[in-house]
Amino acid sequence: MGSPKITRRAMLGRTGLAAAAVGLTLAGCGSSGDASPGADASSGGGASLTPVKLQLQWVAQAQFAGYYAALDQGFYKDAGLDVSILEGGPDIVPQDVLSAGDVDYAISWVPKVLGSIEKGAKITNVAQIFERSGTTQISFKDKNITSPADLKGKNVGSWGYGNEWELFAGMQKAGVEVGDIKLVQQAFDMNGFLAGDIDAAQAMTYNEYAQVLESENPATGQLFTPADLNVISWNDVGTNMLQDAIWANSDKLGSDAAYQDQTTRFIKASIKGWVYARDNPQPAADIVTNAGSQLGKSHQLWQTNEVNKLIWPSASGGIGMISDDAWTRTVGIAKGTKNETGATIISADPPATAKSTTYVEKALTELKAEGVDVEGKGFTPATVTLEQGGA
């Protein structure tokens, strides 16, 4: 595999590490010159590849393992696509980059994009990759916070930037308003939580939760364990919202036949990447590490495993399908939950163009015909041992 072409711009990542906004091109870097398993015959071995840019919503990490795997394993190349993956960061809004026409596709959470669509962004959810929410609120056992109602009067951390809506919805469902807590602007790390400044901190199952478990408990000299923590999962509370989805340009979907076909091929190849990550978690984690992620090896594997849990098994008929129930719940929360200023994400239902299952349905039909397991009903998570600092 040749060296990827990389450009970097320093910034602070959510893990507290120096990260980068990276344009990474690996198309054509499969393990051999032969077509990868499951290659599309229609790609035509000698045909030129179509350049495609994908904007991530964060830096390189296993949250995006499927896309990096699709690149590394040659699935995009097999689909006739020369894909460049652009890293995100705290100062990059993926849907804005897509709406501006600077990229072809973007990865972002549904509630964040719904707000942009109401403001005029013409983009469409074409594949809902994550079926479950990875957002939690964690606390140490001595805080006695086991439910949203217990957050009243506590120092509650949130990153903001649209990450807070499940928290606010869960609190308000329990009768706790934003004014009933002390809302703490949480940094993109767990230092404030570990220092005791935050009673209940926001944590993704695949990232910040692991950061705590990788840290030493000063009372024991050993790493913290799950037994030291209480976890509020918004999946359990019922205020979980749809997260990572593939977004496309609405206008081009409506008028450009080539873009329509490209979108199906892009989704299909991306799904192959996620199937690879499901069936090969350690190699998938290694692929992301080799792509430039600065996370440690055990943390990267933990992240791959936890992200797999958000996708598999698919309860929607196949990875990428948009559940009507989950969409309706997300829209309802976006319309009915208030932030600290009393504002909601959106004031009315989004337009019909906010989502489309046309392209993912075609991709899934083709994959099933090829014998690809797109539902993962037999998925069993791996057991991952975290090392100190995620090493």
PDB file of C-alpha atoms in Angstrom, residues 32-185:
ATOM      1  CA  SER A  32      -3.604  -6.694  -3.888  1.00  0.00           C
ATOM      2  CA  GLY A  33      -4.220  -5.701  -7.459  1.00  0.00           C
ATOM      3  CA  ASP A  34      -7.073  -8.197  -7.663  1.00  0.00           C
ATOM      4  CA  ALA A  35     -10.664  -7.218  -6.956  1.00  0.00           C
ATOM      5  CA  SER A  36     -11.584  -7.503  -3.295  1.00  0.00           C
ATOM      6  CA  PRO A  37     -14.201 -10.068  -2.196  1.00  0.00           C
ATOM      7  CA  GLY A  38     -17.637  -8.849  -3.186  1.00  0.00           C
ATOM      8  CA  ALA A  39     -16.309  -6.569  -5.925  1.00  0.00           C
ATOM      9  CA  ASP A  40     -18.854  -5.001  -8.233  1.00  0.00           C
ATOM     10  CA  ALA A  41     -18.508  -6.438 -11.707  1.00  0.00           C
ATOM     11  CA  SER A  42     -19.908  -3.166 -13.062  1.00  0.00           C
ATOM     12  CA  SER A  43     -16.865  -1.204 -11.888  1.00  0.00           C
ATOM     13  CA  GLY A  44     -14.909  -2.378 -14.916  1.00  0.00           C
ATOM     14  CA  GLY A  45     -11.353  -3.119 -13.830  1.00  0.00           C
ATOM     15  CA  GLY A  46      -9.675  -0.607 -16.134  1.00  0.00           C
ATOM     16  CA  ALA A  47     -12.305   2.123 -15.869  1.00  0.00           C
ATOM     17  CA  SER A  48     -11.349   5.477 -14.394  1.00  0.00           C
ATOM     18  CA  LEU A  49     -12.529   6.155 -10.857  1.00  0.00           C
ATOM     19  CA  THR A  50     -14.957   8.916  -9.895  1.00  0.00           C
ATOM     20  CA  PRO A  51     -13.505  11.277  -7.244  1.00  0.00           C
ATOM     21  CA  VAL A  52     -15.689  11.404  -4.113  1.00  0.00           C
ATOM     22  CA  LYS A  53     -15.149  13.411  -0.914  1.00  0.00           C
ATOM     23  CA  LEU A  54     -16.583  12.244   2.429  1.00  0.00           C
ATOM     24  CA  GLN A  55     -16.660  14.679   5.361  1.00  0.00           C
ATOM     25  CA  LEU A  56     -16.523  13.089   8.825  1.00  0.00           C
ATOM     26  CA  GLN A  57     -17.915  14.828  11.905  1.00  0.00           C
ATOM     27  CA  TRP A  58     -14.824  14.141  14.001  1.00  0.00           C
ATOM     28  CA  VAL A  59     -11.185  13.155  13.758  1.00  0.00           C
ATOM     29  CA  ALA A  60      -9.971   9.729  12.631  1.00  0.00           C
ATOM     30  CA  GLN A  61     -11.194   7.114  15.085  1.00  0.00           C
ATOM     31  CA  ALA A  62     -13.112   3.838  14.988  1.00  0.00           C
ATOM     32  CA  GLN A  63     -16.428   5.697  15.130  1.00  0.00           C
ATOM     33  CA  PHE A  64     -15.822   5.745  11.362  1.00  0.00           C
ATOM     34  CA  ALA A  65     -14.185   2.332  11.056  1.00  0.00           C
ATOM     35  CA  GLY A  66     -16.486   1.186   8.260  1.00  0.00           C
ATOM     36  CA  TYR A  67     -15.483   3.995   5.918  1.00  0.00           C
ATOM     37  CA  TYR A  68     -11.777   3.530   6.578  1.00  0.00           C
ATOM     38  CA  ALA A  69     -12.171  -0.224   6.093  1.00  0.00           C
ATOM     39  CA  ALA A  70     -14.024   0.311   2.806  1.00  0.00           C
ATOM     40  CA  LEU A  71     -11.110   2.469   1.681  1.00  0.00           C
ATOM     41  CA  ASP A  72      -8.395   0.094   2.869  1.00  0.00           C
ATOM     42  CA  GLN A  73     -10.032  -3.068   1.557  1.00  0.00           C
ATOM     43  CA  GLY A  74     -10.704  -1.583  -1.866  1.00  0.00           C
ATOM     44  CA  PHE A  75     -14.505  -1.640  -1.648  1.00  0.00           C
ATOM     45  CA  TYR A  76     -14.790   1.939  -2.881  1.00  0.00           C
ATOM     46  CA  LYS A  77     -12.394   1.231  -5.706  1.00  0.00           C
ATOM     47  CA  ASP A  78     -14.435  -1.846  -6.640  1.00  0.00           C
ATOM     48  CA  ALA A  79     -17.452   0.471  -6.869  1.00  0.00           C
ATOM     49  CA  GLY A  80     -15.607   2.781  -9.248  1.00  0.00           C
ATOM     50  CA  LEU A  81     -15.004   5.453  -6.614  1.00  0.00           C
ATOM     51  CA  ASP A  82     -11.822   7.300  -5.646  1.00  0.00           C
ATOM     52  CA  VAL A  83     -12.828   8.296  -2.116  1.00  0.00           C
ATOM     53  CA  SER A  84     -11.079  10.908   0.018  1.00  0.00           C
ATOM     54  CA  ILE A  85     -11.984  10.976   3.718  1.00  0.00           C
ATOM     55  CA  LEU A  86     -11.836  14.422   5.315  1.00  0.00           C
ATOM     56  CA  GLU A  87     -11.532  14.529   9.091  1.00  0.00           C
ATOM     57  CA  GLY A  88     -13.711  16.826  11.139  1.00  0.00           C
ATOM     58  CA  GLY A  89     -13.216  18.595  14.438  1.00  0.00           C
ATOM     59  CA  PRO A  90     -14.756  21.127  16.838  1.00  0.00           C
ATOM     60  CA  ASP A  91     -14.681  23.901  14.236  1.00  0.00           C
ATOM     61  CA  ILE A  92     -16.074  21.856  11.338  1.00  0.00           C
ATOM     62  CA  VAL A  93     -19.824  21.386  10.754  1.00  0.00           C
ATOM     63  CA  PRO A  94     -20.166  18.471   8.283  1.00  0.00           C
ATOM     64  CA  GLN A  95     -23.623  19.409   7.034  1.00  0.00           C
ATOM     65  CA  ASP A  96     -22.442  22.939   6.278  1.00  0.00           C
ATOM     66  CA  VAL A  97     -19.483  21.602   4.299  1.00  0.00           C
ATOM     67  CA  LEU A  98     -21.858  19.363   2.338  1.00  0.00           C
ATOM     68  CA  SER A  99     -24.456  22.084   1.849  1.00  0.00           C
ATOM     69  CA  ALA A 100     -21.759  24.414   0.513  1.00  0.00           C
ATOM     70  CA  GLY A 101     -20.903  21.856  -2.158  1.00  0.00           C
ATOM     71  CA  ASP A 102     -17.364  21.249  -0.918  1.00  0.00           C
ATOM     72  CA  VAL A 103     -17.887  17.499  -0.448  1.00  0.00           C
ATOM     73  CA  ASP A 104     -20.145  14.826  -1.902  1.00  0.00           C
ATOM     74  CA  TYR A 105     -21.293  13.181   1.343  1.00  0.00           C
ATOM     75  CA  ALA A 106     -21.081  13.866   5.073  1.00  0.00           C
ATOM     76  CA  ILE A 107     -21.492  11.998   8.347  1.00  0.00           C
ATOM     77  CA  SER A 108     -23.510  13.728  11.068  1.00  0.00           C
ATOM     78  CA  TRP A 109     -26.162  13.206  13.736  1.00  0.00           C
ATOM     79  CA  VAL A 110     -29.767  13.575  12.624  1.00  0.00           C
ATOM     80  CA  PRO A 111     -30.907  16.232  15.158  1.00  0.00           C
ATOM     81  CA  LYS A 112     -27.975  18.478  14.283  1.00  0.00           C
ATOM     82  CA  VAL A 113     -28.811  18.280  10.587  1.00  0.00           C
ATOM     83  CA  LEU A 114     -32.550  18.799  11.120  1.00  0.00           C
ATOM     84  CA  GLY A 115     -31.757  22.223  12.522  1.00  0.00           C
ATOM     85  CA  SER A 116     -29.613  23.026   9.477  1.00  0.00           C
ATOM     86  CA  ILE A 117     -32.325  21.832   7.099  1.00  0.00           C
ATOM     87  CA  GLU A 118     -34.882  24.109   8.749  1.00  0.00           C
ATOM     88  CA  LYS A 119     -32.447  26.962   8.123  1.00  0.00           C
ATOM     89  CA  GLY A 120     -32.247  26.107   4.436  1.00  0.00           C
ATOM     90  CA  ALA A 121     -29.678  23.354   3.974  1.00  0.00           C
ATOM     91  CA  LYS A 122     -30.748  21.058   1.142  1.00  0.00           C
ATOM     92  CA  ILE A 123     -29.359  17.706   2.258  1.00  0.00           C
ATOM     93  CA  THR A 124     -30.853  14.232   2.661  1.00  0.00           C
ATOM     94  CA  ASN A 125     -30.282  11.304   5.008  1.00  0.00           C
ATOM     95  CA  VAL A 126     -29.641   8.436   2.582  1.00  0.00           C
ATOM     96  CA  ALA A 127     -28.380   5.797   5.047  1.00  0.00           C
ATOM     97  CA  GLN A 128     -28.861   5.616   8.829  1.00  0.00           C
ATOM     98  CA  ILE A 129     -25.732   3.718   9.871  1.00  0.00           C
ATOM     99  CA  PHE A 130     -26.102   3.885  13.681  1.00  0.00           C
ATOM    100  CA  GLU A 131     -29.432   2.435  14.868  1.00  0.00           C
ATOM    101  CA  ARG A 132     -28.770   3.068  18.559  1.00  0.00           C
ATOM    102  CA  SER A 133     -27.491   6.024  20.520  1.00  0.00           C
ATOM    103  CA  GLY A 134     -24.016   5.926  22.034  1.00  0.00           C
ATOM    104  CA  THR A 135     -24.625   8.907  24.348  1.00  0.00           C
ATOM    105  CA  THR A 136     -24.758   8.407  28.111  1.00  0.00           C
ATOM    106  CA  GLN A 137     -24.523  10.442  31.298  1.00  0.00           C
ATOM    107  CA  ILE A 138     -22.102   8.852  33.755  1.00  0.00           C
ATOM    108  CA  SER A 139     -21.444   9.477  37.440  1.00  0.00           C
ATOM    109  CA  PHE A 140     -19.520   7.906  40.286  1.00  0.00           C
ATOM    110  CA  LYS A 141     -21.565   5.652  42.549  1.00  0.00           C
ATOM    111  CA  ASP A 142     -21.259   7.952  45.568  1.00  0.00           C
ATOM    112  CA  LYS A 143     -23.260  10.639  43.725  1.00  0.00           C
ATOM    113  CA  ASN A 144     -26.360   8.375  43.763  1.00  0.00           C
ATOM    114  CA  ILE A 145     -27.421   9.436  40.265  1.00  0.00           C
ATOM    115  CA  THR A 146     -29.233   6.488  38.710  1.00  0.00           C
ATOM    116  CA  SER A 147     -31.965   8.223  36.701  1.00  0.00           C
ATOM    117  CA  PRO A 148     -32.608  11.558  34.977  1.00  0.00           C
ATOM    118  CA  ALA A 149     -34.675  12.709  37.962  1.00  0.00           C
ATOM    119  CA  ASP A 150     -31.549  12.463  40.121  1.00  0.00           C
ATOM    120  CA  LEU A 151     -29.806  15.121  38.020  1.00  0.00           C
ATOM    121  CA  LYS A 152     -31.817  17.883  39.685  1.00  0.00           C
ATOM    122  CA  GLY A 153     -29.522  20.220  41.631  1.00  0.00           C
ATOM    123  CA  LYS A 154     -26.367  18.529  40.310  1.00  0.00           C
ATOM    124  CA  ASN A 155     -23.416  19.770  38.251  1.00  0.00           C
ATOM    125  CA  VAL A 156     -24.231  18.225  34.888  1.00  0.00           C
ATOM    126  CA  GLY A 157     -21.727  18.273  32.061  1.00  0.00           C
ATOM    127  CA  SER A 158     -22.435  18.598  28.345  1.00  0.00           C
ATOM    128  CA  TRP A 159     -20.297  19.443  25.330  1.00  0.00           C
ATOM    129  CA  GLY A 160     -23.120  21.438  23.781  1.00  0.00           C
ATOM    130  CA  TYR A 161     -22.965  21.966  19.997  1.00  0.00           C
ATOM    131  CA  GLY A 162     -26.098  19.845  19.552  1.00  0.00           C
ATOM    132  CA  ASN A 163     -24.867  16.958  21.703  1.00  0.00           C
ATOM    133  CA  GLU A 164     -27.116  17.917  24.622  1.00  0.00           C
ATOM    134  CA  TRP A 165     -30.592  17.169  23.281  1.00  0.00           C
ATOM    135  CA  GLU A 166     -30.968  13.585  24.514  1.00  0.00           C
ATOM    136  CA  LEU A 167     -29.881  14.756  27.969  1.00  0.00           C
ATOM    137  CA  PHE A 168     -32.385  17.632  27.990  1.00  0.00           C
ATOM    138  CA  ALA A 169     -35.159  15.391  26.648  1.00  0.00           C
ATOM    139  CA  GLY A 170     -34.480  12.750  29.296  1.00  0.00           C
ATOM    140  CA  MET A 171     -34.456  15.333  32.068  1.00  0.00           C
ATOM    141  CA  GLN A 172     -37.655  17.013  30.885  1.00  0.00           C
ATOM    142  CA  LYS A 173     -39.365  13.634  30.578  1.00  0.00           C
ATOM    143  CA  ALA A 174     -38.559  13.190  34.271  1.00  0.00           C
ATOM    144  CA  GLY A 175     -39.789  16.693  35.162  1.00  0.00           C
ATOM    145  CA  VAL A 176     -36.341  18.254  35.463  1.00  0.00           C
ATOM    146  CA  GLU A 177     -35.868  21.491  33.529  1.00  0.00           C
ATOM    147  CA  VAL A 178     -32.527  22.863  32.393  1.00  0.00           C
ATOM    148  CA  GLY A 179     -32.808  25.561  35.046  1.00  0.00           C
ATOM    149  CA  ASP A 180     -33.021  22.854  37.722  1.00  0.00           C
ATOM    150  CA  ILE A 181     -29.415  21.761  37.147  1.00  0.00           C
ATOM    151  CA  LYS A 182     -26.084  23.550  37.046  1.00  0.00           C
ATOM    152  CA  LEU A 183     -25.136  23.023  33.419  1.00  0.00           C
ATOM    153  CA  VAL A 184     -21.362  22.774  33.051  1.00  0.00           C
ATOM    154  CA  GLN A 185     -19.647  23.368  29.721  1.00  0.00           C
TER     155      GLN A 185
END
